[in-house]
Amino acid sequence: MNFATWIVENGGVVFGAVGVIAALLAAIGSAKGLSIVGQAASGLVPEEPQKFGKTLILQLLPGTQGLYGFVIGLLILLKLSGDMSLGQGMYLALVGMPIGFVGWGSAVSQGKVAASGVGILAKNESQTTKGIIYSVMVETYALLAFVISLLLFFNFTKFFG
């Protein structure tokens, strides 16, 4: 069997799996964002251990993009089947792209903003909420990408029956 025949016969599942990988990019971004905040918090907590809880809140924020990617990846996995067409697989690959790429970028950016929030916490604990708000603003774009991926996924049956 040559490659062209193989891709026509199995391309739907292969491209569908690419959609799962794209969604997992959001998890990679979350891991990076979490590490950025964790590094900043690690500089503060030894000096002021009572601020651990507030640094933990800031650190958790970039983790949500990975959760959004997981949901989309799981939905795509549940849709994969051995008899899916190449077009169906390519569509599922596209479903994972918005949350994959936007989630990755926004999680890293959110990690940087949340790390700055740790700086606010270090200087003036009463202003910590402002750092959280700045960080949550970055989350908006991950949420929009998540909604786009969800809408694309739920329109799958509309296009492919």
Tab-separated table of C-alpha atoms in Angstrom, residues 11-92:
chain	number	residue	atom	x	y	z
A	11	GLY	CA	-6.343	10.286	7.000
A	12	GLY	CA	-9.530	11.058	8.905
A	13	VAL	CA	-8.205	9.558	12.121
A	14	VAL	CA	-4.725	11.010	11.547
A	15	PHE	CA	-6.016	14.539	11.040
A	16	GLY	CA	-8.473	14.138	13.912
A	17	ALA	CA	-5.518	13.238	16.132
A	18	VAL	CA	-3.805	16.429	14.947
A	19	GLY	CA	-6.799	18.290	16.394
A	20	VAL	CA	-6.136	16.653	19.751
A	21	ILE	CA	-2.459	17.626	19.558
A	22	ALA	CA	-3.429	21.202	18.695
A	23	ALA	CA	-5.674	21.311	21.757
A	24	LEU	CA	-2.777	20.018	23.873
A	25	LEU	CA	-0.743	23.079	22.907
A	26	ALA	CA	-2.893	24.947	25.422
A	27	ALA	CA	-1.600	22.584	28.111
A	28	ILE	CA	1.987	23.320	27.111
A	29	GLY	CA	1.258	27.035	27.424
A	30	SER	CA	-0.356	26.494	30.821
A	31	ALA	CA	2.673	24.590	32.070
A	32	LYS	CA	4.929	27.428	30.944
A	33	GLY	CA	2.637	30.082	32.470
A	34	LEU	CA	2.459	28.176	35.752
A	35	SER	CA	6.238	27.912	35.871
A	36	ILE	CA	6.679	31.649	35.280
A	37	VAL	CA	4.403	32.507	38.207
A	38	GLY	CA	5.852	29.751	40.362
A	39	GLN	CA	9.341	31.160	39.898
A	40	ALA	CA	8.189	34.621	40.915
A	41	ALA	CA	6.280	33.265	43.913
A	42	SER	CA	9.279	31.207	44.997
A	43	GLY	CA	11.180	34.426	45.515
A	44	LEU	CA	8.497	35.888	47.781
A	45	VAL	CA	7.209	32.977	49.869
A	46	PRO	CA	10.442	32.181	51.770
A	47	GLU	CA	10.531	35.789	52.989
A	48	GLU	CA	6.784	36.088	53.666
A	49	PRO	CA	5.262	32.580	53.974
A	50	GLN	CA	1.855	33.989	54.959
A	51	LYS	CA	1.454	35.161	51.329
A	52	PHE	CA	1.533	31.608	49.949
A	53	GLY	CA	-2.252	31.421	49.476
A	54	LYS	CA	-2.383	34.614	47.434
A	55	THR	CA	0.570	33.566	45.294
A	56	LEU	CA	-1.151	30.230	44.700
A	57	ILE	CA	-4.250	32.018	43.373
A	58	LEU	CA	-2.065	33.967	40.949
A	59	GLN	CA	-0.255	30.809	39.911
A	60	LEU	CA	-3.448	28.872	39.214
A	61	LEU	CA	-4.751	31.408	36.696
A	62	PRO	CA	-2.611	30.331	33.687
A	63	GLY	CA	-3.670	26.722	34.269
A	64	THR	CA	-7.173	27.190	32.927
A	65	GLN	CA	-6.096	27.244	29.276
A	66	GLY	CA	-4.832	23.692	29.679
A	67	LEU	CA	-8.260	22.699	30.991
A	68	TYR	CA	-9.981	24.305	28.005
A	69	GLY	CA	-7.631	22.432	25.675
A	70	PHE	CA	-8.303	19.187	27.540
A	71	VAL	CA	-12.061	19.560	27.073
A	72	ILE	CA	-11.703	20.184	23.329
A	73	GLY	CA	-9.168	17.371	22.964
A	74	LEU	CA	-11.475	14.961	24.784
A	75	LEU	CA	-14.450	15.945	22.622
A	76	ILE	CA	-12.350	15.356	19.487
A	77	LEU	CA	-11.123	11.982	20.802
A	78	LEU	CA	-14.697	10.880	21.435
A	79	LYS	CA	-15.577	11.717	17.834
A	80	LEU	CA	-12.696	9.770	16.237
A	81	SER	CA	-13.584	6.577	14.404
A	82	GLY	CA	-11.832	4.286	11.997
A	83	ASP	CA	-14.277	5.009	9.198
A	84	MET	CA	-14.151	8.807	9.325
A	85	SER	CA	-13.419	10.586	6.075
A	86	LEU	CA	-10.388	12.727	5.381
A	87	GLY	CA	-12.638	15.812	5.351
A	88	GLN	CA	-14.074	14.956	8.763
A	89	GLY	CA	-10.599	14.482	10.190
A	90	MET	CA	-9.373	17.755	8.728
A	91	TYR	CA	-12.376	19.526	10.200
A	92	LEU	CA	-11.600	18.074	13.647
